[in-house]
Tab-separated table of C-alpha atoms and ligand atoms in Angstrom:
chain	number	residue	atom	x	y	z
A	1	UNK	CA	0.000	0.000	0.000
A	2	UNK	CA	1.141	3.158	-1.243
A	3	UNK	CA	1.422	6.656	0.861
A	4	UNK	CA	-2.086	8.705	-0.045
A	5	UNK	CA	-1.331	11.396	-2.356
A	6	UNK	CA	-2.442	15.046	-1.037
A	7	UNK	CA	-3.378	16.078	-4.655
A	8	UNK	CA	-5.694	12.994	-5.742
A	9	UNK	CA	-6.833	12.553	-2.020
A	10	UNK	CA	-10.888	12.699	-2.270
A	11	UNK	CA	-11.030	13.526	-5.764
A	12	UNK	CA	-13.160	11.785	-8.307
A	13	UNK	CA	-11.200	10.041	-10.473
A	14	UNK	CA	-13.168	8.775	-13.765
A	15	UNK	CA	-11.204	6.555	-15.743
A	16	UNK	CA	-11.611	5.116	-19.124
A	17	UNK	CA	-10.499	2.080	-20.169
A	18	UNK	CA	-10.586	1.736	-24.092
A	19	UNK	CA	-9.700	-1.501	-25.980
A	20	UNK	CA	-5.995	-1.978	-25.867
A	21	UNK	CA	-3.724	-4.690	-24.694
A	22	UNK	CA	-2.306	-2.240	-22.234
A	23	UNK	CA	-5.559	-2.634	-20.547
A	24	UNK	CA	-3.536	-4.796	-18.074
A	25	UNK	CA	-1.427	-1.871	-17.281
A	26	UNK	CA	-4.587	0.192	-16.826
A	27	UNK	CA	-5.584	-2.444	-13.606
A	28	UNK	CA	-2.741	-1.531	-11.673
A	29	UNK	CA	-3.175	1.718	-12.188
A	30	UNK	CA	-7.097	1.723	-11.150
A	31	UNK	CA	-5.061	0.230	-7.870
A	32	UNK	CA	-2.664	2.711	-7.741
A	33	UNK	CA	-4.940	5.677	-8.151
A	34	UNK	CA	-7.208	4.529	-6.066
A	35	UNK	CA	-4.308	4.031	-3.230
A	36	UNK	CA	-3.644	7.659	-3.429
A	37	UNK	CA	-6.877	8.254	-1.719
A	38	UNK	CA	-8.944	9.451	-4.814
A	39	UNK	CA	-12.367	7.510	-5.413
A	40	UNK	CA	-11.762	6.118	-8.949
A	41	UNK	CA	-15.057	5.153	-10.959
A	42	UNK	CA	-13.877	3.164	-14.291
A	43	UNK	CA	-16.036	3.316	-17.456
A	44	UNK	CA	-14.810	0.480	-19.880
A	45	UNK	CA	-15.575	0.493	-23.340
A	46	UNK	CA	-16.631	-2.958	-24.948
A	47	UNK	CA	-13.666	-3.664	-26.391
A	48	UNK	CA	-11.729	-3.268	-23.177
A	49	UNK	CA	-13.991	-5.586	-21.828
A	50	UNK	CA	-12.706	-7.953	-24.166
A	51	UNK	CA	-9.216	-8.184	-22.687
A	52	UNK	CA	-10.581	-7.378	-18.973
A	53	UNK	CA	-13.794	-8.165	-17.390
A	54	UNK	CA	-15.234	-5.371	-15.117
A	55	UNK	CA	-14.564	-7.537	-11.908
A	56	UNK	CA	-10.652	-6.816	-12.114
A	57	UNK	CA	-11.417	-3.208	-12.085
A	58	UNK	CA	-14.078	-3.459	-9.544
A	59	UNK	CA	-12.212	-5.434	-6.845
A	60	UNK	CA	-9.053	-3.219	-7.127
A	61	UNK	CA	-11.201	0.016	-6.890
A	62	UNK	CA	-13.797	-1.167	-4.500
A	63	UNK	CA	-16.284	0.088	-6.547
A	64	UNK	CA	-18.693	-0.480	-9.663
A	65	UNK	CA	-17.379	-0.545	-13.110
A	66	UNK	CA	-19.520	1.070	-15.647
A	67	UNK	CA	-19.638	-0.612	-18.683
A	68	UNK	CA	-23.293	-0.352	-20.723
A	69	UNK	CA	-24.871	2.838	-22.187
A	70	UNK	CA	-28.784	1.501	-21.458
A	71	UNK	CA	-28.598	-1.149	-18.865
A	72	UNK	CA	-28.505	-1.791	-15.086
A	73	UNK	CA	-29.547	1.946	-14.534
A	74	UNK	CA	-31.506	2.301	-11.294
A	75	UNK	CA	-34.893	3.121	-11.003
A	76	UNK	CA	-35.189	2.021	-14.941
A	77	UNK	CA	-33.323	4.676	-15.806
A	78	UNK	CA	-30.836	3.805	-18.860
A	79	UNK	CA	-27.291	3.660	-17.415
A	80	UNK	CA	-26.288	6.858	-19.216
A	81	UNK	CA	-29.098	8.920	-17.321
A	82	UNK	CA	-28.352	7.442	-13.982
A	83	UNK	CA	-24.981	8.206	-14.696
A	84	UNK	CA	-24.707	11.501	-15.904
A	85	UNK	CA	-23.621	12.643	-13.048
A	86	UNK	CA	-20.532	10.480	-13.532
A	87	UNK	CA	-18.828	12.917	-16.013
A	88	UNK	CA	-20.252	16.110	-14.624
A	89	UNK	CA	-19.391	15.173	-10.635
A	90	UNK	CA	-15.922	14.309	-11.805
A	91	UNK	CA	-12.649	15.895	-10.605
A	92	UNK	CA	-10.647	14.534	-14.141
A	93	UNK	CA	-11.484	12.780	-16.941
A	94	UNK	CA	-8.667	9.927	-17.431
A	95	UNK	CA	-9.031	8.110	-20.468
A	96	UNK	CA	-6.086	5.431	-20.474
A	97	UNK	CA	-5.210	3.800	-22.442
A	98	UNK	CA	-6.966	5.379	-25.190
A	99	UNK	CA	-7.231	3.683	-28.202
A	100	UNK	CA	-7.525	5.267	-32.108
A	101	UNK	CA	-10.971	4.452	-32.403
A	102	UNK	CA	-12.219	6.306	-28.906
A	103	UNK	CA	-9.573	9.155	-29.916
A	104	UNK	CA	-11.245	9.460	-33.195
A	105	UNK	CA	-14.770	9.682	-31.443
A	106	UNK	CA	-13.714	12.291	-28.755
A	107	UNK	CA	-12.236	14.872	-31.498
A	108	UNK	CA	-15.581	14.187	-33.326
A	109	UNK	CA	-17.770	14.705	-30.620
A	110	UNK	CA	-19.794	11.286	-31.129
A	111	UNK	CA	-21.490	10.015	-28.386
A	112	UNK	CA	-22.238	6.002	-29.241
A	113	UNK	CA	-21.248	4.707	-26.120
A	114	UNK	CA	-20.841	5.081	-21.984
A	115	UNK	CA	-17.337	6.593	-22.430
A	116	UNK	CA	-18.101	9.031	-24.919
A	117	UNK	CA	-21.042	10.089	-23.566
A	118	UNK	CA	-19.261	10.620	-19.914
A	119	UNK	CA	-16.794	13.082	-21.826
A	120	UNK	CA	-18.839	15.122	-23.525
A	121	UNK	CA	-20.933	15.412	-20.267
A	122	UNK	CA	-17.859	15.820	-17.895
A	123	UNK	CA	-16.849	19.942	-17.629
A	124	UNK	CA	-13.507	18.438	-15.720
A	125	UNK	CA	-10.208	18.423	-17.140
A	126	UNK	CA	-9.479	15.817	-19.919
A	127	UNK	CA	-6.436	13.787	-19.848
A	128	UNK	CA	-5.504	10.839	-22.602
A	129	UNK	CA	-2.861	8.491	-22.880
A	130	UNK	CA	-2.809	7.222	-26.299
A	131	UNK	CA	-1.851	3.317	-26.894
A	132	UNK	CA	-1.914	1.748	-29.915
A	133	UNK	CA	0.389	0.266	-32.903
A	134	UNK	CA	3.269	2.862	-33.820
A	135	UNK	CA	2.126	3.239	-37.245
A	136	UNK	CA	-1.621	4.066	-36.218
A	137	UNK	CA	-0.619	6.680	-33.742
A	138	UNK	CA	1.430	8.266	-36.456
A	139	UNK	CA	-0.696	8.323	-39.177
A	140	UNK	CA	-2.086	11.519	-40.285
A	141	UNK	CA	-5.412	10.403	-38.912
A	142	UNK	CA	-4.898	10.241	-35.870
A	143	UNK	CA	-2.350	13.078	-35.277
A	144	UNK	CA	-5.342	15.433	-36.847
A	145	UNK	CA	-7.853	13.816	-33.971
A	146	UNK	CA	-4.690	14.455	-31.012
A	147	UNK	CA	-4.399	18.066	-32.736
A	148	UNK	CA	-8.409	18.566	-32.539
A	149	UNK	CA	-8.129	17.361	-29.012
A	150	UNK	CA	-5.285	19.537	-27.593
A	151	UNK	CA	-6.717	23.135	-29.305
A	152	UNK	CA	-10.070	22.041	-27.085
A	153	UNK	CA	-7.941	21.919	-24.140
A	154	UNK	CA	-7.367	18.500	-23.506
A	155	UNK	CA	-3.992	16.967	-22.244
A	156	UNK	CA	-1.799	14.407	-24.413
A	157	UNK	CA	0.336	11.783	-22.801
A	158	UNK	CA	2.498	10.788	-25.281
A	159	UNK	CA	2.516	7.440	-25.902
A	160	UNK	CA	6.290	5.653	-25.418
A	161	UNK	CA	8.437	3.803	-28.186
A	162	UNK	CA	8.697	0.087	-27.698
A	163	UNK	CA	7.896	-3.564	-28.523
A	164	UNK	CA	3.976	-4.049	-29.534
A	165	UNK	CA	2.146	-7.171	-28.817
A	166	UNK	CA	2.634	-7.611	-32.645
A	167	UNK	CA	6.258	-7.708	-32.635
A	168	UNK	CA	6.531	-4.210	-34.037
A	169	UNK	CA	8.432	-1.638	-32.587
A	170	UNK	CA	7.450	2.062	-32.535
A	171	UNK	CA	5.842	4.723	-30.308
A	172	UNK	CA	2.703	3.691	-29.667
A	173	UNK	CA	3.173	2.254	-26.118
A	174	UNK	CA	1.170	3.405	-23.151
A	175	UNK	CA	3.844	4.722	-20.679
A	176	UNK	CA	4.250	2.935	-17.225
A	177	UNK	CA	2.252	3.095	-14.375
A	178	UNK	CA	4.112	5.571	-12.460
A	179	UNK	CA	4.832	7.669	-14.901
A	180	UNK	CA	1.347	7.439	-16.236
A	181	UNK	CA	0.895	9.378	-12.264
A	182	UNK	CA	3.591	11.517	-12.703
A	183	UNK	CA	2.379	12.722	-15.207
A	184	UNK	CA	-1.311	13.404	-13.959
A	185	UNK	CA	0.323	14.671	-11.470
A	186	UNK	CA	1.754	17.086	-12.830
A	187	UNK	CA	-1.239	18.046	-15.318
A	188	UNK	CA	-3.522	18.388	-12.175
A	189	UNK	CA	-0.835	20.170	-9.952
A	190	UNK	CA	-0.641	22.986	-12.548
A	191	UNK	CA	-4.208	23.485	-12.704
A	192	UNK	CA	-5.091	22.891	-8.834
A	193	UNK	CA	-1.831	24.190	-7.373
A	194	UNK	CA	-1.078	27.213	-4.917
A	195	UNK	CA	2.241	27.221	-6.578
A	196	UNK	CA	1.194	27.519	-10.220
A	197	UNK	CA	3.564	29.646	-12.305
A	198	UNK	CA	6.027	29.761	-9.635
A	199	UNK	CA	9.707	28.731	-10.383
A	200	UNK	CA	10.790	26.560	-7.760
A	201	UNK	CA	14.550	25.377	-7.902
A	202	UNK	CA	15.515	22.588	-5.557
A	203	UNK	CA	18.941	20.569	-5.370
A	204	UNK	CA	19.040	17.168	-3.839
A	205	UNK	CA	21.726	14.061	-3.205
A	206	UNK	CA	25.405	14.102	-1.671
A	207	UNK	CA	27.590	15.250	-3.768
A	208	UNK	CA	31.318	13.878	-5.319
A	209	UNK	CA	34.784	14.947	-4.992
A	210	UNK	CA	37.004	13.098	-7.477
A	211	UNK	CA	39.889	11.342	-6.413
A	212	UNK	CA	40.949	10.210	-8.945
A	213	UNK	CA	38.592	9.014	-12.616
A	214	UNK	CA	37.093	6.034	-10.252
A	215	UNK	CA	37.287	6.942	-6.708
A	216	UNK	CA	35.738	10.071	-4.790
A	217	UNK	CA	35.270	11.597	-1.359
A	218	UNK	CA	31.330	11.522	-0.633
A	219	UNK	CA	28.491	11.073	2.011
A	220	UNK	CA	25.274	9.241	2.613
A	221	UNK	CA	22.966	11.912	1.350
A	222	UNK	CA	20.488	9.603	-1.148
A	223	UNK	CA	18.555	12.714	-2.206
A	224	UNK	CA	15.203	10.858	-1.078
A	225	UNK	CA	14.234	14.273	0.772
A	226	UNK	CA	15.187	16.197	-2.027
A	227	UNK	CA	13.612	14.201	-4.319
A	228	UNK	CA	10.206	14.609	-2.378
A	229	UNK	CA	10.294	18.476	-2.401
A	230	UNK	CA	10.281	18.932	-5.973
A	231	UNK	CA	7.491	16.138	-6.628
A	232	UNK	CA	5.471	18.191	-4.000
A	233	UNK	CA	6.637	21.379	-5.500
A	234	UNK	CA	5.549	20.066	-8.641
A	235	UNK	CA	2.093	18.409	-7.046
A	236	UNK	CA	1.966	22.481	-6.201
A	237	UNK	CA	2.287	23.348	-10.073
A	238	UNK	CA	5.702	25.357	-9.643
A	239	UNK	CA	8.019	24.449	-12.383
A	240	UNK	CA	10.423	22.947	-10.984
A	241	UNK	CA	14.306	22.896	-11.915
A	242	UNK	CA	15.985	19.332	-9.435
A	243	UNK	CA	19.545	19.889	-9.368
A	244	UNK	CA	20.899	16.620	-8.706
A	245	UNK	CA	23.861	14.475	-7.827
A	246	UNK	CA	21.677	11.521	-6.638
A	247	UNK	CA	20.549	9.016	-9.667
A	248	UNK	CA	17.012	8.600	-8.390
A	249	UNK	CA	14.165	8.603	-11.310
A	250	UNK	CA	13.537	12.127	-11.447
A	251	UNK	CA	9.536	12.957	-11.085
A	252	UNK	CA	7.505	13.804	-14.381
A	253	UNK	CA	7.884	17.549	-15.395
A	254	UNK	CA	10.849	18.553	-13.600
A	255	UNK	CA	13.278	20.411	-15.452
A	256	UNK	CA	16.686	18.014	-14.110
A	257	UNK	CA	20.129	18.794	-14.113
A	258	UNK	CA	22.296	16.281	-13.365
A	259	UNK	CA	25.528	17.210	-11.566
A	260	UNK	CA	28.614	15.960	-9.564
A	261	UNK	CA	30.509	17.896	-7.490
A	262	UNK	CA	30.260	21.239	-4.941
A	263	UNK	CA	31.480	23.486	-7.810
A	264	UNK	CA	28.630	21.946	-10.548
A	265	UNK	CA	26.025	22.416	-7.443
A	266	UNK	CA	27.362	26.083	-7.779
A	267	UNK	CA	27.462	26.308	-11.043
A	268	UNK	CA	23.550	25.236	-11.645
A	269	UNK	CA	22.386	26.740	-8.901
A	270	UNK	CA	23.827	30.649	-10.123
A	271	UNK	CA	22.446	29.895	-13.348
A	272	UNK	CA	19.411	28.595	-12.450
A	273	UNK	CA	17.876	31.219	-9.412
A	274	UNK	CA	17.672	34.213	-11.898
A	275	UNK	CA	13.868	34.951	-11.657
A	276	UNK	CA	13.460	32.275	-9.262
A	277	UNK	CA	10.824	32.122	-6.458
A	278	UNK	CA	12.870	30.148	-4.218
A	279	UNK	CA	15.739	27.789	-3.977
A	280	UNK	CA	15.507	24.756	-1.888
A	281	UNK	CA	19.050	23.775	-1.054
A	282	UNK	CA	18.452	19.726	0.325
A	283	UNK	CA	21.592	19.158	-0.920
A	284	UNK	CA	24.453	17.811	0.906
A	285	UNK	CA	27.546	19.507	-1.002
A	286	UNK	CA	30.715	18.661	0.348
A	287	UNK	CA	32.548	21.240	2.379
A	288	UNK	CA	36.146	19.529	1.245
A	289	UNK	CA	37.295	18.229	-1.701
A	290	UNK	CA	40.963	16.631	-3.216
A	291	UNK	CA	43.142	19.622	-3.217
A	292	UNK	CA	44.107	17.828	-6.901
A	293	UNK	CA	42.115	15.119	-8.678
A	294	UNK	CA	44.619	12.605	-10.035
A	295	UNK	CA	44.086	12.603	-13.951
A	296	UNK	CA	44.555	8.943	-14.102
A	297	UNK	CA	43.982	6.085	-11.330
A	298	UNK	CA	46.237	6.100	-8.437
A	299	UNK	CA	48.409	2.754	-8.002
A	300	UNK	CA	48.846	1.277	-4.856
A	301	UNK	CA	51.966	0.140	-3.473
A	302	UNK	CA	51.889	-3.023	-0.780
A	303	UNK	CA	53.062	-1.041	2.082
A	304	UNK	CA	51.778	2.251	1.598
A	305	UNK	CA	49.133	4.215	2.109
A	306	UNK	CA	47.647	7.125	0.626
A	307	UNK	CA	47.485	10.526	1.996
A	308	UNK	CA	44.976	12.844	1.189
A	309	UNK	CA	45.068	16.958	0.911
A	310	UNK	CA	41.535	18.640	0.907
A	311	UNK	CA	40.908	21.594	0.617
A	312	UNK	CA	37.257	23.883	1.017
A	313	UNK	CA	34.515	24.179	-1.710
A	314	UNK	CA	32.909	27.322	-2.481
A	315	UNK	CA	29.406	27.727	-0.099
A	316	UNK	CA	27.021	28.036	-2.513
A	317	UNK	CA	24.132	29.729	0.496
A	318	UNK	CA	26.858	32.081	0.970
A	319	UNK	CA	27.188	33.115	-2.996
A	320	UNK	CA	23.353	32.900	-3.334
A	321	UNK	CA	22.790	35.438	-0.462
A	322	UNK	CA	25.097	37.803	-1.950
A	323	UNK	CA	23.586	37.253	-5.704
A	324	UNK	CA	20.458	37.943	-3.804
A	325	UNK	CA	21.444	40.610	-2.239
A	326	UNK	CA	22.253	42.401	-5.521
A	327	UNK	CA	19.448	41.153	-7.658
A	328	UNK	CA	16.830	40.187	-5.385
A	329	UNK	CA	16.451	36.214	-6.862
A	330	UNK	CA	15.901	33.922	-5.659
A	331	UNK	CA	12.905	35.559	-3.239
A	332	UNK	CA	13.108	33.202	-0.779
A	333	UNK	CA	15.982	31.330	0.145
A	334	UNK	CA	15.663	27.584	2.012
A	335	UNK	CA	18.837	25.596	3.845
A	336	UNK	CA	19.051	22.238	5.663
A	337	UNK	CA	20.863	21.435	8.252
A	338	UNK	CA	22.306	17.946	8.690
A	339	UNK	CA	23.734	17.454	12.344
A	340	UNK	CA	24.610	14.938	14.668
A	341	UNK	CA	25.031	17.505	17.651
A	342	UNK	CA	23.810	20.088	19.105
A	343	UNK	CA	20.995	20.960	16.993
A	344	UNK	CA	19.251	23.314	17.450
A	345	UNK	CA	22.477	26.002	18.210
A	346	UNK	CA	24.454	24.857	15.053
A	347	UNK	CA	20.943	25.304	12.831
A	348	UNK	CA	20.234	28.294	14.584
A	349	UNK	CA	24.097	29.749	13.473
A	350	UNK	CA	23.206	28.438	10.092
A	351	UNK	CA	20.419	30.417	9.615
A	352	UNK	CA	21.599	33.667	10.231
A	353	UNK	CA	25.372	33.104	8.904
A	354	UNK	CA	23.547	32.291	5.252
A	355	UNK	CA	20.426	34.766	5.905
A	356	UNK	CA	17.531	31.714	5.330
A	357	UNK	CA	14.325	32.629	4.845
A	358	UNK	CA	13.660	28.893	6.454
A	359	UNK	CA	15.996	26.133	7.691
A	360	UNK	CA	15.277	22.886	7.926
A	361	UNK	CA	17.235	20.977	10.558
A	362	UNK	CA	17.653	17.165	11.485
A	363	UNK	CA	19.559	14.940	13.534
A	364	UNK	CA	21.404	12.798	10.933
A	365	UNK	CA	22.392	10.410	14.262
A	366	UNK	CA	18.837	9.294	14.682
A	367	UNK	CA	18.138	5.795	13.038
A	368	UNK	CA	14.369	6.845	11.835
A	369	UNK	CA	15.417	10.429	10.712
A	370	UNK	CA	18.111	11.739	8.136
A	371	UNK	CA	19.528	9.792	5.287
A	372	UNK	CA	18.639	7.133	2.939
A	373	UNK	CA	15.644	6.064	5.346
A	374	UNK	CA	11.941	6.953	4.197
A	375	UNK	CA	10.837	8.787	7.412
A	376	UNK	CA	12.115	11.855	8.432
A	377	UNK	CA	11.924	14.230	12.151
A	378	UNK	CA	12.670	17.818	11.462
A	379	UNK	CA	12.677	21.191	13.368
A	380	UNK	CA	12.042	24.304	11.450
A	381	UNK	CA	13.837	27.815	11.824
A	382	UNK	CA	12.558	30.706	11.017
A	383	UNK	CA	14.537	34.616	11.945
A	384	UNK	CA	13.074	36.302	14.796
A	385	UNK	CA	10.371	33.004	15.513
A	386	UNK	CA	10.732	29.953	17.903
A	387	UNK	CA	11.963	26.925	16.555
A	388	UNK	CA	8.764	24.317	15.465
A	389	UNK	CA	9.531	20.792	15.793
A	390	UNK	CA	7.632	18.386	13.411
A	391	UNK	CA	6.778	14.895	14.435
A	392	UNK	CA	7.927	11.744	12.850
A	393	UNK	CA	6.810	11.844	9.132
A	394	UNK	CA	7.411	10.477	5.836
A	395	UNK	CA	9.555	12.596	3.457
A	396	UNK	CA	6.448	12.886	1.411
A	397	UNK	CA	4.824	14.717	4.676
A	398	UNK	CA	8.063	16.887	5.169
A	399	UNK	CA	8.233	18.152	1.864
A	400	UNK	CA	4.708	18.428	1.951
A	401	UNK	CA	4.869	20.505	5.019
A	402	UNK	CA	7.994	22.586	3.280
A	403	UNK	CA	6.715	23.406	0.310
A	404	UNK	CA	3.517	24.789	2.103
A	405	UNK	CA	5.458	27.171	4.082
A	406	UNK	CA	7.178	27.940	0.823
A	407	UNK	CA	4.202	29.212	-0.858
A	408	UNK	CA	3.428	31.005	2.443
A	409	UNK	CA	7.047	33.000	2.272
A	410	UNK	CA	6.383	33.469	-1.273
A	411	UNK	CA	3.216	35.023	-0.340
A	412	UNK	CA	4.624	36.905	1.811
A	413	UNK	CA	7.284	38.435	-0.324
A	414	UNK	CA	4.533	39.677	-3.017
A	415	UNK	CA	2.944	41.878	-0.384
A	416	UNK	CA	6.448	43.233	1.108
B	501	CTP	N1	25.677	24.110	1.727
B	501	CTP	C1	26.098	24.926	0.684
B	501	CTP	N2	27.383	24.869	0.266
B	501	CTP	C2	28.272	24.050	0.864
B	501	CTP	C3	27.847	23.235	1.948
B	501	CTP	C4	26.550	23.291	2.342
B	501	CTP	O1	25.297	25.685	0.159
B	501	CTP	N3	29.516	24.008	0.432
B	501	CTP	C5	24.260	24.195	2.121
B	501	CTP	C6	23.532	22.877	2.203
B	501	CTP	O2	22.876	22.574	0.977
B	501	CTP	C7	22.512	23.120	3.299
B	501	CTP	C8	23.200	24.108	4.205
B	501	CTP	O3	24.244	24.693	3.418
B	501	CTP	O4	21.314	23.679	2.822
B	501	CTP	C9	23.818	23.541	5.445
B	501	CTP	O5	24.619	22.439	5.114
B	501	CTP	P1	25.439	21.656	6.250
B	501	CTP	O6	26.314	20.661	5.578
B	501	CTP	O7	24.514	21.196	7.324
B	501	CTP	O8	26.251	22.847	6.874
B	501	CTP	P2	27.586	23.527	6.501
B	501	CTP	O9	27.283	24.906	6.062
B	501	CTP	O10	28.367	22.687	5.588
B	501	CTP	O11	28.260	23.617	7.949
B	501	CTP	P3	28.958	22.476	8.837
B	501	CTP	O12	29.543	21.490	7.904
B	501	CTP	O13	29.958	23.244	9.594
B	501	CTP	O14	27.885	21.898	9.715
């Protein structure tokens, strides 16, 4: 069981399920939706119903499938009566996968059957994912009908290259699950968010200090945290730019930027916070690095060992206050601080020394808080206010809880 999403939770989810042999893929993510804490009512067209029955769909929702245009409508209403509520009540319209023939019908406006007669009903936004053979999806046809579709304001989920069930390869395959969420995800997040429009930049991961071409100095940052702020930035419909020196799959929609090393953090981060609303630093960079980074392996001898010079790396808070300080970006400025001591009087220094807006600070010593772990227990700084500690919560929560006060700050700063 999956963490509840805060943007799906309670929403009403209608999801079509067209003929397709990625109709499989479309079960798990009934399931998956549906573990986010949205209530997910599938309408399945006939032909989907010929590689899934309606039970699948109905035990991994929990609730009826909706298959028939005129029967099992209550009070002897046809289904399509009864149900006309089902488009108009909805939250989103989620039609995956779609096939060619449903696509076709949608940018005609026909209305032959339960699904096509939910979305021309439904006033909610209209998301596809196209699946079908690479050569239909490309034919003129069916690029017109995506085309009609998109000027109406529906959104396109490009379909992925790949292997099709007929041994073909092309792009015509429906994405994967969760990327099929990312991407609604980040769809809905624009549309719903308190952070649409913004320009959220957020770094993430520990970064490394070459040795030599195979070894480095790091640390055990895994960039989970990081990771979590910009998908609930994103949830939030910021645009979001994840500078990263983790290798984590980076969520749908983020602008990513993959880096190594203190001075690339630097490097991305000064080009990136020009018309910024705020930088999220979750980064650990590395305060030392190899004075000199061998340029080809070093050799070991059997009795020796190696000594190692290091020497600082730029602070990148500390350029980013003064860039700030000239051009006002980024407008609000966020720092972590990892510790394994003394807490709250090291984050407290921090957070004057690189003038934070907010600092985040947790006790990397604690076995349920800190790196690589999924949980997180963080205290919050902010100048001139006590500090607030947060309970035990997922990094989903945390960034969550960050990203609200982020939109708060940025608030804030419009009306200074
Ligand atoms: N940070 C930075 N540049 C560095 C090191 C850290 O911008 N070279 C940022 C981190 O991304 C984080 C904050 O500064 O947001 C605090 O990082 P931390 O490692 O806890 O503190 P340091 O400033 O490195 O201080 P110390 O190592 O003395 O605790």
């Amino acid at each position: 069981m999956s963490e509840p999403i805060r943007l799906l939770a309670g929403k009403r989810i209608v999801l079509g399920v067209t003929g397709s042999i990625a109709v499989y893929k479309a079960a798990d993510l009934a399931s998956k939706l549906t573990q986010t804490g949205a209530r997910v009512d599938v309408v399945m067209t006939e032909s989907a119903q010929r590689f899934v029955t309606p039970l699948t769909f109905q035990a991994v929702t929990g609730r009826p499938v909706y298959t028939d245009l005129w029967q099992g409508g209550s009070a002897g209403l046809p289904t399509h009566i009864a149900h006309v509520g089902l488009g108009e009540g909805a939250d989103v319209l989620f039609i995956a996968p779609c096939s060619a023939n449903t696509l076709a019908k949608l940018a005609q406006g026909l209305a032959d059957d339960l699904l096509s007669v939910t979305a021309l009903a439904a006033r909610c936004p209209l998301i596809l994912a196209p699946a079908m053979d690479g050569s239909m999806y490309e034919h003129p046809a069916t690029q017109a009908n995506v085309q009609t579709l998109l000027q109406r304001g529906a959104a396109v989920i490009e379909p992925v290259w790949g292997r099709f069930a007929s041994g073909l390869e092309g792009r015509g395959r429906l994405p994967e699950v969760p990327a099929l969420i990312g991407h609604l995800r980040h769809l809905l997040g624009m549309r719903w968010g308190a952070l649409a429009g913004r320009r959220i930049v957020v770094t993430a991961g520990g970064t490394r200090e070459a040795i030599d071409p195979v070894r480095y100095v790091g640390n055990h940052s895994s960039g989970k945290q990081g990771y979590a702020i910009a998908q609930a930035a994103l949830d939030a419909g910021a645009q979001v730019t994840l500078i990263s020196s983790a290798h984590l799959l980076a969520p749908v929609g983020v602008r990513f930027i993959q880096v190594e090393s203190a001075a690339d953090v630097l490097e991305a981060v000064l080009a990136s916070i020009p018309q910024a609303d705020a930088l999220i630093m979750a980064a650990a960079v590395a305060d030392f690095r190899p004075q000199q980074a061998a340029d080809r392996k070093i050799k070991k001898s059997d009795d020796e060992g190696l000594t190692l010079t290091l020497g600082r790396t730029a602070d990148v808070l500390l350029r980013v206050a003064e860039v700030r300080a000239a051009s006002g970006w980024p407008r609000v400025v966020v720092g972590f601080a990892a510790e394994s001591h003394d807490l709250l009087a090291n984050a407290q220094a921090k957070l004057s020394t690189k003038r934070l807006d907010l600092l985040v600070a947790n006790d990397v010593s604690a076995p349920d808080a800190g790196f690589a772990v999924d949980t997180n227990r963080v205290v919050l700084l902010r100048p001139a206010q006590a500090p607030e500690a947060l309970p035990l919560l997922s990094k989903q929560a945390v960034a969550e809880r960050i990203v609200d006060e982020v939109a708060r700050l940025i608030r804030a700063a419009d009306d200074a």
